[in-house]
Every structure is written in structure tokens, then in C-alpha cells.
Short mmCIF file of C-alpha atoms (C1' of nucleotides) in Angstrom, two decimals:
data_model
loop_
_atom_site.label_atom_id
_atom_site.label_comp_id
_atom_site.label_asym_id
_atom_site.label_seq_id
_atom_site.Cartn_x
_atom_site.Cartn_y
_atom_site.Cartn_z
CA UNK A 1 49.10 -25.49 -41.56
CA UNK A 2 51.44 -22.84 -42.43
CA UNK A 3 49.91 -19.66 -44.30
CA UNK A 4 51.17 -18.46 -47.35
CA UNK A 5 51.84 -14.95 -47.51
CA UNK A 6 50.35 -14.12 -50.94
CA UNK A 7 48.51 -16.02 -53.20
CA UNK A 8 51.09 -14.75 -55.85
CA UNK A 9 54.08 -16.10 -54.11
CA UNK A 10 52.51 -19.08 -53.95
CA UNK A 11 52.11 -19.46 -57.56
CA UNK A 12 55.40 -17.98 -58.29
CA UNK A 13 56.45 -21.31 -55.78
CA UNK A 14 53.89 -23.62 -58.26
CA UNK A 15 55.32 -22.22 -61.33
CA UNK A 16 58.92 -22.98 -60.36
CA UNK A 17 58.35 -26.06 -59.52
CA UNK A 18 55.67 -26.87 -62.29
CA UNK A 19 58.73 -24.92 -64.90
CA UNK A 20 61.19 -27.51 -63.74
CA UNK A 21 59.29 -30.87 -63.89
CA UNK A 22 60.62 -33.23 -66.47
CA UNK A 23 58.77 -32.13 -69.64
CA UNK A 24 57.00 -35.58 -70.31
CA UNK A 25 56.02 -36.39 -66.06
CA UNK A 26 53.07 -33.98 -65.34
CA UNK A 27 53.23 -32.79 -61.68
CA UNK A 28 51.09 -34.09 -59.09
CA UNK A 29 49.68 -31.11 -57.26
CA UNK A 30 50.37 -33.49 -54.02
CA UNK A 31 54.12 -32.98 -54.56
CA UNK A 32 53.90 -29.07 -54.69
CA UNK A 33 51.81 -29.32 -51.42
CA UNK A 34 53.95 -31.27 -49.78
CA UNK A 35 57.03 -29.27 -50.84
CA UNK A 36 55.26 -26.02 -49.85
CA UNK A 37 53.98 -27.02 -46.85
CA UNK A 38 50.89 -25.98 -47.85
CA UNK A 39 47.16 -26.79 -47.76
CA UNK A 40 46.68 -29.27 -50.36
CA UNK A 41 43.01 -28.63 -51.36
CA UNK A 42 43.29 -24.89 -51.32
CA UNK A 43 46.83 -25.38 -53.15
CA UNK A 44 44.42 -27.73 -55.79
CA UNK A 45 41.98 -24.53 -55.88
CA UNK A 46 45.43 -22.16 -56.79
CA UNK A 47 46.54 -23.97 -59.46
CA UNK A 48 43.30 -23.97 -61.20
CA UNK A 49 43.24 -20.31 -61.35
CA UNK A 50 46.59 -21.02 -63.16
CA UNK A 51 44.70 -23.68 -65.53
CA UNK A 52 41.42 -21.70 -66.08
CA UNK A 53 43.72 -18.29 -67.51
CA UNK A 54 45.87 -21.13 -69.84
CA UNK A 55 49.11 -21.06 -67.94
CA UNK A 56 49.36 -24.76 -67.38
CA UNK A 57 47.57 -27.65 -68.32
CA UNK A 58 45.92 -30.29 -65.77
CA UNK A 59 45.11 -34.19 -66.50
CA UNK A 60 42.80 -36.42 -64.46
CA UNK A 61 43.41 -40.07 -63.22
CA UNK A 62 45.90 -42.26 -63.01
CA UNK A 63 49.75 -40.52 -64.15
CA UNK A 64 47.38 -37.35 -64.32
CA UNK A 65 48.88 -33.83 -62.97
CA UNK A 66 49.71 -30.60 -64.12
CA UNK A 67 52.31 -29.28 -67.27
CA UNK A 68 52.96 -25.86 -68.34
CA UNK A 69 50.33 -24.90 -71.29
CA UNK A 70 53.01 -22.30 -72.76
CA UNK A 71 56.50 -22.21 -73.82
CA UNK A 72 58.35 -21.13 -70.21
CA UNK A 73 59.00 -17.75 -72.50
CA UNK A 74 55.73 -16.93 -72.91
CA UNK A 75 54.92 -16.85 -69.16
CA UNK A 76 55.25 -13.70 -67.80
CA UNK A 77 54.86 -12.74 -64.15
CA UNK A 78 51.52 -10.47 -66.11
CA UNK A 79 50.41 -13.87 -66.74
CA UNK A 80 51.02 -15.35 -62.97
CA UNK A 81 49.43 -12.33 -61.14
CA UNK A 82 46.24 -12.14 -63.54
CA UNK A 83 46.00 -15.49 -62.91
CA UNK A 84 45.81 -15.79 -59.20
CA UNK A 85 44.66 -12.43 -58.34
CA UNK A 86 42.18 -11.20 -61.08
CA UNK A 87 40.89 -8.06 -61.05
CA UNK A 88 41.22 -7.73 -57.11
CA UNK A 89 44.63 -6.32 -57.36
CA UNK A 90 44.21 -2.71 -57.65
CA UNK A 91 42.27 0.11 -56.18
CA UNK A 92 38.53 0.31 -57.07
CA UNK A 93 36.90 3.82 -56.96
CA UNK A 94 33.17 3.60 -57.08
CA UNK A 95 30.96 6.44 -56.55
CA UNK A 96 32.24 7.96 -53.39
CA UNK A 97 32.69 11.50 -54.83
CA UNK A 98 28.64 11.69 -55.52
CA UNK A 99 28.12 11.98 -51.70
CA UNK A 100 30.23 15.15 -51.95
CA UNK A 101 28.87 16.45 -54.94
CA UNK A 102 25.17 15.39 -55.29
CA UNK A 103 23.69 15.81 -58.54
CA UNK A 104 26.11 17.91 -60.48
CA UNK A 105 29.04 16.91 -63.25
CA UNK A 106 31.50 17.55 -60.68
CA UNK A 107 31.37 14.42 -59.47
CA UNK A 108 31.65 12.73 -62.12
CA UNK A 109 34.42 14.32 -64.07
CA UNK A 110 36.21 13.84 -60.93
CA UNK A 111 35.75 9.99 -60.71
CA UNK A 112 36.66 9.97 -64.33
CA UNK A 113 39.96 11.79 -63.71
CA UNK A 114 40.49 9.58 -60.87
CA UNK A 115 39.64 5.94 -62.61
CA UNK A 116 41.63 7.23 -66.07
CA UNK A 117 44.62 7.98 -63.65
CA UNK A 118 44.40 4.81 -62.02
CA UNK A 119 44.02 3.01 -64.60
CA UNK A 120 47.21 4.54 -66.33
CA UNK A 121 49.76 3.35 -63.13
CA UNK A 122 48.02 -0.32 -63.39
CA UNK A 123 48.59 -0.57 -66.93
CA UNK A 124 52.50 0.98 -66.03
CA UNK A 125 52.32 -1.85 -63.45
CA UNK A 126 51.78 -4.57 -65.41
CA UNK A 127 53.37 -3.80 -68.76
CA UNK A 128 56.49 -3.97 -66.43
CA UNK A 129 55.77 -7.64 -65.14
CA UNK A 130 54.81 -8.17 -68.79
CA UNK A 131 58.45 -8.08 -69.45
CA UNK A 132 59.79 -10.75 -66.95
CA UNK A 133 59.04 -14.50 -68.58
CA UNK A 134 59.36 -17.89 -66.72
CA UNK A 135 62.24 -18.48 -68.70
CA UNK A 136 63.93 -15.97 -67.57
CA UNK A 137 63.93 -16.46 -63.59
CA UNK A 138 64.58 -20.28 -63.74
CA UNK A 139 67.47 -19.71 -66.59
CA UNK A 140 68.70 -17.25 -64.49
CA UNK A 141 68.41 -18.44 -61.01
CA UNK A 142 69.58 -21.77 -61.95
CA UNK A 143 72.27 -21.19 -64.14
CA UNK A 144 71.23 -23.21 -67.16
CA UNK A 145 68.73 -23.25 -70.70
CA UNK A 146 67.97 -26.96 -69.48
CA UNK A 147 66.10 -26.28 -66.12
CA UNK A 148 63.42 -28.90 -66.90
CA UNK A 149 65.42 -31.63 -65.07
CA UNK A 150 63.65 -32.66 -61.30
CA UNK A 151 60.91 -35.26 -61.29
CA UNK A 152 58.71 -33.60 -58.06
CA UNK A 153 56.68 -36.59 -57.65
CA UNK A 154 59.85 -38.56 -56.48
CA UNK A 155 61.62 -38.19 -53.68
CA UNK A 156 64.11 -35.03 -54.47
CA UNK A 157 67.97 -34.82 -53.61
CA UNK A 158 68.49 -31.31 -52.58
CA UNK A 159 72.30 -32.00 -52.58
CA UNK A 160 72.15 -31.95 -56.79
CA UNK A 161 70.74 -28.54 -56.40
CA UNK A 162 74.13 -27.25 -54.80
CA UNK A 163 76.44 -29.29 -57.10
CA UNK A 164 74.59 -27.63 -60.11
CA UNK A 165 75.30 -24.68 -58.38
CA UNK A 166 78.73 -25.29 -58.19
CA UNK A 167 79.19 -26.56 -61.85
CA UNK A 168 77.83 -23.31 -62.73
CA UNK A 169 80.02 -21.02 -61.06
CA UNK A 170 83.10 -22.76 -62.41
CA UNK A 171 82.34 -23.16 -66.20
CA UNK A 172 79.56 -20.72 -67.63
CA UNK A 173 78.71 -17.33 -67.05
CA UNK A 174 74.57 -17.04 -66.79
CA UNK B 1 26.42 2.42 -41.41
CA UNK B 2 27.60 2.42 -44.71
CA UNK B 3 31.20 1.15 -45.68
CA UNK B 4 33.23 1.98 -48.08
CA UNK B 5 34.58 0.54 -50.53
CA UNK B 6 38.11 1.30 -50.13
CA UNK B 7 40.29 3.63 -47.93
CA UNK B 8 41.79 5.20 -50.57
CA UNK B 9 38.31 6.46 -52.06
CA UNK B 10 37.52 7.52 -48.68
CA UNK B 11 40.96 9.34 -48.68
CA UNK B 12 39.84 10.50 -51.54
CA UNK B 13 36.58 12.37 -50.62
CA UNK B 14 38.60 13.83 -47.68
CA UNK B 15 40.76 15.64 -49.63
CA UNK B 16 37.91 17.05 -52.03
CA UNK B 17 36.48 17.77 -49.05
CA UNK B 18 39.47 19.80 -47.10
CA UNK B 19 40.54 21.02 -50.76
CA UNK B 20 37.37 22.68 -51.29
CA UNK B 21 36.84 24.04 -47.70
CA UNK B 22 37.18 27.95 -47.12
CA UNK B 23 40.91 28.50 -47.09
CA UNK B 24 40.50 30.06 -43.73
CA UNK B 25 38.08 27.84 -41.69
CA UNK B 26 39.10 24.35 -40.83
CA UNK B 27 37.01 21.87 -41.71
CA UNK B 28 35.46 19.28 -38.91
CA UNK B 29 35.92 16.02 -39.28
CA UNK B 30 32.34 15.41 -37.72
CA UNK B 31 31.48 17.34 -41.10
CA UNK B 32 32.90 15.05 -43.22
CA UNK B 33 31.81 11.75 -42.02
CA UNK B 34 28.16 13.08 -42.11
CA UNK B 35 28.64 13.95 -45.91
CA UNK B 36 30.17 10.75 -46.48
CA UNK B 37 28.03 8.60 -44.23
CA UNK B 38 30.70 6.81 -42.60
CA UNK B 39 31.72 5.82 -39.63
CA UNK B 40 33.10 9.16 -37.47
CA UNK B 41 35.45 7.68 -35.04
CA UNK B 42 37.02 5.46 -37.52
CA UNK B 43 37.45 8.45 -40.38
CA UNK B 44 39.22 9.98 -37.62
CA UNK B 45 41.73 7.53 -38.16
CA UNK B 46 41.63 7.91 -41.60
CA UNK B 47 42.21 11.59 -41.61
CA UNK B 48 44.88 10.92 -38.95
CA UNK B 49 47.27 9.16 -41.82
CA UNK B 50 46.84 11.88 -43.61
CA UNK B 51 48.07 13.93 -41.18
CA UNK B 52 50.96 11.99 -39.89
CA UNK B 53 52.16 11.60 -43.50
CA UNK B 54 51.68 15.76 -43.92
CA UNK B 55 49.01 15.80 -46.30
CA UNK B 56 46.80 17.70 -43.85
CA UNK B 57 46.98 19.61 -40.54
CA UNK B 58 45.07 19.54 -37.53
CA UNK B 59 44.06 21.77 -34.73
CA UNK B 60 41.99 20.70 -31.65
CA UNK B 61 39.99 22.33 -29.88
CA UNK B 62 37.16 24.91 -30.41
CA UNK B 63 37.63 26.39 -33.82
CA UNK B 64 39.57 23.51 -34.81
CA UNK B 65 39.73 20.85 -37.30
CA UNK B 66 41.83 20.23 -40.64
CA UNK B 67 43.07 22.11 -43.62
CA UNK B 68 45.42 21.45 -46.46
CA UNK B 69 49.10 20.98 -45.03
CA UNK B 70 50.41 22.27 -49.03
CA UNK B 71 49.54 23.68 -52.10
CA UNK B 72 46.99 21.67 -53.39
CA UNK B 73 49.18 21.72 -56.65
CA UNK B 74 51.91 19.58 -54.37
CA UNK B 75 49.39 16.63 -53.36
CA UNK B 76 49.73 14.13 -55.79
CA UNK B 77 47.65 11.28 -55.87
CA UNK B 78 50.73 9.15 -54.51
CA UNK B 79 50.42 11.46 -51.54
CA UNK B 80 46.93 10.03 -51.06
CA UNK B 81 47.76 6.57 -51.56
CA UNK B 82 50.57 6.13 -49.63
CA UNK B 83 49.22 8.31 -46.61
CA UNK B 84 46.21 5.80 -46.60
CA UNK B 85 47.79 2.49 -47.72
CA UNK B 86 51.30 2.76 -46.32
CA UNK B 87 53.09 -0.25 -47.55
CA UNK B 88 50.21 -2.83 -48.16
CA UNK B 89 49.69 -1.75 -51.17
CA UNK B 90 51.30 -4.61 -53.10
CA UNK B 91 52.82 -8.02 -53.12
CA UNK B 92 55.33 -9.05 -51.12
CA UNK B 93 57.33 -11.59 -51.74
CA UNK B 94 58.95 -13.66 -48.86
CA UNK B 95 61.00 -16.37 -49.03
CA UNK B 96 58.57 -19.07 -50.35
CA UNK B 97 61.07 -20.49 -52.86
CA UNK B 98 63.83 -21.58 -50.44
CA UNK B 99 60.99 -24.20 -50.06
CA UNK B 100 61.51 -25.03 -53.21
CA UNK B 101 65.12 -25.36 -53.65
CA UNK B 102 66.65 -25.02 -49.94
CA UNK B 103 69.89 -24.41 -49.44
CA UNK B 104 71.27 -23.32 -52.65
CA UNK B 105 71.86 -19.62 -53.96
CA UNK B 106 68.62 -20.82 -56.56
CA UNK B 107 66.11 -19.22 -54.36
CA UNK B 108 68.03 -16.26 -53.35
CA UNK B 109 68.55 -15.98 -56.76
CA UNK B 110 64.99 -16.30 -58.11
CA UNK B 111 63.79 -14.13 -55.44
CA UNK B 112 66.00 -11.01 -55.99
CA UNK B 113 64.77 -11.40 -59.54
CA UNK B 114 61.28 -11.09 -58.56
CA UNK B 115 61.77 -8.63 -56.17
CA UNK B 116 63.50 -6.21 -58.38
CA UNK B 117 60.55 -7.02 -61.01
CA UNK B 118 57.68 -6.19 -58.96
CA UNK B 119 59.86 -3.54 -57.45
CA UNK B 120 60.31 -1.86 -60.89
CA UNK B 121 56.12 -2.74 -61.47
CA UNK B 122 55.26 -0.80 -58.32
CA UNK B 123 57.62 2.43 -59.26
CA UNK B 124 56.33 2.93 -62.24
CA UNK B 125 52.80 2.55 -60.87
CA UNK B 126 53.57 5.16 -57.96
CA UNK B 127 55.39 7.41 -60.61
CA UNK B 128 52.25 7.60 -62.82
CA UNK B 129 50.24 8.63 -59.61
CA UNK B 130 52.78 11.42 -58.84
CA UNK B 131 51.69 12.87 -62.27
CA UNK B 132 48.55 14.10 -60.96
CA UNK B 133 47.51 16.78 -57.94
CA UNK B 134 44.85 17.37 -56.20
CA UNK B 135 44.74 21.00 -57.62
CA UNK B 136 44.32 19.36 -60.97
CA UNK B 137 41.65 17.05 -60.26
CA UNK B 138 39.30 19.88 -58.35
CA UNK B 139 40.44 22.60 -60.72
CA UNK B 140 39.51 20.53 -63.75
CA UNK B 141 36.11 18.54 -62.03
CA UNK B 142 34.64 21.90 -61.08
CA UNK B 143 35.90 24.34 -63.71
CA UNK B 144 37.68 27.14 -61.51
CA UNK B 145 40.71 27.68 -60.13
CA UNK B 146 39.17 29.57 -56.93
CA UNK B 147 37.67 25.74 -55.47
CA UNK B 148 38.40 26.96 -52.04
CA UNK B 149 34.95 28.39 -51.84
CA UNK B 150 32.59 25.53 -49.53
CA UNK B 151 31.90 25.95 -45.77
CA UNK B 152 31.24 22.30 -45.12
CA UNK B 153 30.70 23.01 -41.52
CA UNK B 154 27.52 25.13 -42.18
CA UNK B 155 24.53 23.11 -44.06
CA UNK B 156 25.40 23.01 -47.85
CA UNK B 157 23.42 24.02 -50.75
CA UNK B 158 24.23 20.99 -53.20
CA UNK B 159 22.30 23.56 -55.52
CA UNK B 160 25.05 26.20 -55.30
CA UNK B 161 27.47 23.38 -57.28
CA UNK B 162 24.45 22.87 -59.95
CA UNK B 163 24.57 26.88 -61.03
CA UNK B 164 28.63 26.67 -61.00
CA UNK B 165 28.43 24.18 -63.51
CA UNK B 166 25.97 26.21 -65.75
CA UNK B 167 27.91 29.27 -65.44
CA UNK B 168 31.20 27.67 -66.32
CA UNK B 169 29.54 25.91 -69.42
CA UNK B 170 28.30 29.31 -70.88
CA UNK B 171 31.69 31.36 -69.91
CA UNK B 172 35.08 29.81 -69.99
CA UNK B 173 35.94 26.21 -71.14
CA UNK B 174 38.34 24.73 -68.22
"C1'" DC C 1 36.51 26.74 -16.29
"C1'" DT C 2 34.03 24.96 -19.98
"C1'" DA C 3 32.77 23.38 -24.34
"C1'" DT C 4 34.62 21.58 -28.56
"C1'" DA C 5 37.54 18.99 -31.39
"C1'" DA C 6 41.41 15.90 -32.31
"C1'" DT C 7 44.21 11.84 -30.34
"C1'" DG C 8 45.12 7.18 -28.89
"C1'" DG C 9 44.30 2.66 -27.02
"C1'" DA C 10 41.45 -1.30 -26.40
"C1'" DT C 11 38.19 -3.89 -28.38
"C1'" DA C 12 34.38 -5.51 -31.48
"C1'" DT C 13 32.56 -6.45 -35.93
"C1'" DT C 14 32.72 -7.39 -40.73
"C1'" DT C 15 34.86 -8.91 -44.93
"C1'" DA C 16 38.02 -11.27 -47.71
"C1'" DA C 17 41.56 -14.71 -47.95
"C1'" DT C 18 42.79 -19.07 -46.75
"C1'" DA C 19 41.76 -23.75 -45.55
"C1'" DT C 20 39.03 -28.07 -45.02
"C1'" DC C 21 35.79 -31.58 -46.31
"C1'" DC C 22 33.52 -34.47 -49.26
"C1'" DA C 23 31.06 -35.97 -53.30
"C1'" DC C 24 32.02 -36.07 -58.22
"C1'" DT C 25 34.39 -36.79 -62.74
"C1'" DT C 26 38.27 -38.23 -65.55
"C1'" DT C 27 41.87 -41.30 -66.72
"C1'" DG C 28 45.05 -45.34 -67.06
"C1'" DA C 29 46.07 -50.00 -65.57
"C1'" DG C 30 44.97 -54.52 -64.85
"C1'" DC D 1 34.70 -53.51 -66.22
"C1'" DT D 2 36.40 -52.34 -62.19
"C1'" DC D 3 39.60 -50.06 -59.32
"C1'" DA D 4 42.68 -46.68 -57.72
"C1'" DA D 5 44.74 -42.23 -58.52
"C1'" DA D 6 44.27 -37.70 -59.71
"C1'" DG D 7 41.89 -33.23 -60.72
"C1'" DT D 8 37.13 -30.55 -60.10
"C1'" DG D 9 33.62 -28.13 -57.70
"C1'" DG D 10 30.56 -26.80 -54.00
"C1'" DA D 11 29.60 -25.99 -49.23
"C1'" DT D 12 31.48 -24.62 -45.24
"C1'" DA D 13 34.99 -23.35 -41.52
"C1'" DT D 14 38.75 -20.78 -39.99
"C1'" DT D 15 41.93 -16.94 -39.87
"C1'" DA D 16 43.77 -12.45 -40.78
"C1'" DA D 17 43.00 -7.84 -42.14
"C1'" DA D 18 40.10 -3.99 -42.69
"C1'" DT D 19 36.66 -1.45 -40.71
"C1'" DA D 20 34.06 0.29 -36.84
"C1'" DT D 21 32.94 1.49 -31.96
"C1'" DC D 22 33.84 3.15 -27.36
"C1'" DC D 23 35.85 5.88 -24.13
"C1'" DA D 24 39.41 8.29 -21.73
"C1'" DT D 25 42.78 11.93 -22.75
"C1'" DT D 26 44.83 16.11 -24.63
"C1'" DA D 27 44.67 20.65 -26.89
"C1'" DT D 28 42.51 25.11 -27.78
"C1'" DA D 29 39.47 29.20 -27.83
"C1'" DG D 30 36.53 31.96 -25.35
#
DNA sequence: CTATAATGGATATTTAATATCCACTTTGAG
DNA sequence: CTCAAAGTGGATATTAAATATCCATTATAG
């Protein structure tokens, strides 16, 4: 089966999809595996990590499957990348600079300068993504306020895809 | 033997290490590894980024080994990081979402979007980094300006760093 | 010429990410 | 109440990337 490259682009894939489902069909996490071409159970695990940090919902059973938890406006790409990647996204400095310096401050002012500076580009990094919503990237990319329109779990017609498209670029301006 | 944590903290201990070496003598890489208890042949290749990306310079040969390639003031912490990391250093974002709506400008759409958002996350991040030298971080961990003062080749007296620290907490505040 | 140190390629090992499998729980329908 | 459909969770397997080793080569000083 086909590897994704990042974990992140496959939830940027789930959210699109899971952003676009009719608002009142949850999403079977079947469909999105399918679509992806993607491991299903490991797809299943990915999507948790999306439910456990309260960026979608899941239901068991029967017409169970997954919704968005938040207003599409209230998702940011902050909220996607926390979500799937935790606290594994950055640099880690541990106490390297004490084999260096044994046993005096200098090693640990230096780790301190180090940590407080890397700490200050990952908050830069994701107060930036903090500004980017859901909303946003489907308005945008598919031309419309009303992107919650495709029932997943059915067999899709890519062809509507292109004729929205094509509506788009004749009357409004996105 | 030990691994570390990450090659950028590794990066990092090299440069504390060439930045504090005798301006004059070029530090060994054999020297290094043995400080940091890591593995010799492969901080070779470590050290060999650096040098390739003109953070260092090497000479081989008897009497050789590495020394700053700039003013410690002109190493930057993005120096370090990109020397070490090259271009791995975040998410990329491939073409997943032409999975998810093929053959309509929605993808290419959606994925400029996301590209120039993580894009914009990751320049601020490497901006902030660019904020802070090398020159900085030794000047301010060890409380002098003259840091250039360690033969790492010869045995070390970790006490010598001990009595610096008294003296600069008694005479000037750095 | 020789000893020392960096370089570079091929390969091995280790770790983390990805993927699979299966037993379990939850839910709605009949 | 039972059944089938769907998500959950744990144990484990596979794969890719980072780390490490080995060794032959090149560069340099004496």
C-alpha cells in the first residue's frame, strides 16, 4: 500500500474530505481510505489523533463515522499539525552541552539560550499556521461558502467537481 | 556508544566546541567525538555539513583539523540548522489532495494555499533563528568576550571553566 | 617517505513512522 | 435481543530514515 508522505498531509487529505461531507452524514473512515489509497487501520489510528485533540467528532455502530467537532473557522492548520504530530515536530535539545562543559553554569546558560531561542521560532511557526482556518482553504479552493456538499460514503462523480469549477469562474469572484 | 538525541544538538556542541578552540590551533575532530562520546566516523560526517555549507573549515593532514570558517558573530543559529538539517526540516506537502478531488484546479488550489502557509510558518521560524549567533550564545554562557581560549586537543581541565565562572561573578556582570 | 587527519563510498544497525491484525466496544436496525 | 456496521485499542510487523561502522583514499606537515 502506497505511503503517505507526512502524517500532516494526510490529515490535511482527512480534513478536506471530513470539511466537505454533508453536515448531517458522518464520514466513514472506510471512504477516506479508500479515496486515499491508504492503509485503513493506520488511517483509523490518524484520525483519532484528530478526535482525541477535539478537531472532529467520531460515532460507533451502525450510520456511525466521523464529523467535524468545530465550526470549519475555528480549525486552523495549528490545530491539524498539533493534532497529528504532537510535540515531535521540532528540535529537542537535551543536555548535550554538559559533556562540553562539565559541572559549571556554562552549560547551562547555554542550553537555556538555546531552548528560549528555539522555542521563540516554534511559537513564530505556529502562530503563523494559527492564522490559516479550514474555512478558508475549502472556501477558497473550491470557490464557494457552501463546500459541505459530497456524501464520501457514496460513490462520488468527479465530473461535478469540474462543472463547479466552471460555474465558478464564470459568475463569482472567490 | 551513546546517541544523540538530535543532529542539530550535536551540531550544536561542535560549534561550542570549534568556537571555543584556540583561534590558532585547529581543533581534531577525534577530539570532539571523545568529549561528546559519539560515534567518530559518523561526527565526521556531521562536521562535514558544516563544512560544505561554510560554517567551518578543514585542513587534513598533520596539524590539521577544523576552525571557524567566520566571525563567530556571523553564525547564526540558522547557519547550524540548515548546515545539519538541510531541507528535512519540515513538512512537505505533495500532492495528496488531487486524491481527493482529481482533476479539477480544487487541489492545485488547496495545495498552493497550504504551501504558501507552511511556507510563511517555516520563514518566520528560520528568521527568528537568524536572530541569534554563535558569538552571542558563548559570549553570554561563559561571560567573556575572549571564549577562544580552550585547547581541546590537549587533556582539559573542566576545573579551569569552574574558576571562570567565579571570577566573572565577582568582576563584571556579562 | 611517513604519520596524521579529513574525505567518501559502501554497508550495517538502530529508531521512528507507517502498516497490519485481531479482539473489543458502541450503536442502530430489525 | 441479536446482528451487522463502525470506531477503539493493543500487540506486532514492516519500512524508511537517521545513525553508526568500516575501510580505502586524499591531503598535509615534517
Amino acid at each position: 500500500m502506497m505511503k503517505m508522505k507526512s502524517g500532516a498531509e494526510q490529515g490535511a487529505c482527512i480534513l478536506a474530505m471530513v470539511g466537505t461531507q454533508l453536515a448531517d452524514v458522518p464520514i466513514k473512515s472506510d471512504a477516506i481510505s479508500e479515496r486515499l489509497s491508504a492503509s485503513p487501520s493506520y488511517l483509523k489510528k490518524v484520525m483519532r489523533k484528530l478526535v482525541i485533540n477535539g478537531v472532529i467528532n467520531s460515532v460507533s455502530g451502525v450510520n456511525g463515522g466521523f464529523t467535524l467537532a468545530k465550526d470549519p473557522k475555528e480549525i486552523s492548520l495549528y490545530d491539524l499539525l498539533i493534532a497529528i504530530q504532537g510535540d515531535n515536530l521540532f528540535i529537542k535539545f537535551g543536555g548535550g552541552l554538559k559533556k562540553v562543559f562539565p559541572e559549571s553554569e556554562i552549560a547551562a546558560t547555554g542550553e537555556r539560550i538555546l531552548q528560549d531561542a528555539f522555542l521563540q521560532a516554534e511559537t513564530q511557526y505556529l502562530e503563523s499556521l494559527k492564522s490559516i482556518s479550514l474555512h478558508t482553504i475549502l472556501s477558497q479552493a473550491i470557490g464557494t461558502e457552501e463546500y459541505q456538499f459530497v456524501n464520501w460514503n457514496e460513490k462520488v462523480n468527479d465530473e461535478l467537481f469540474n462543472q463547479l469549477q466552471e460555474a465558478m469562474s464564470e459568475g463569482e469572484i472567490s
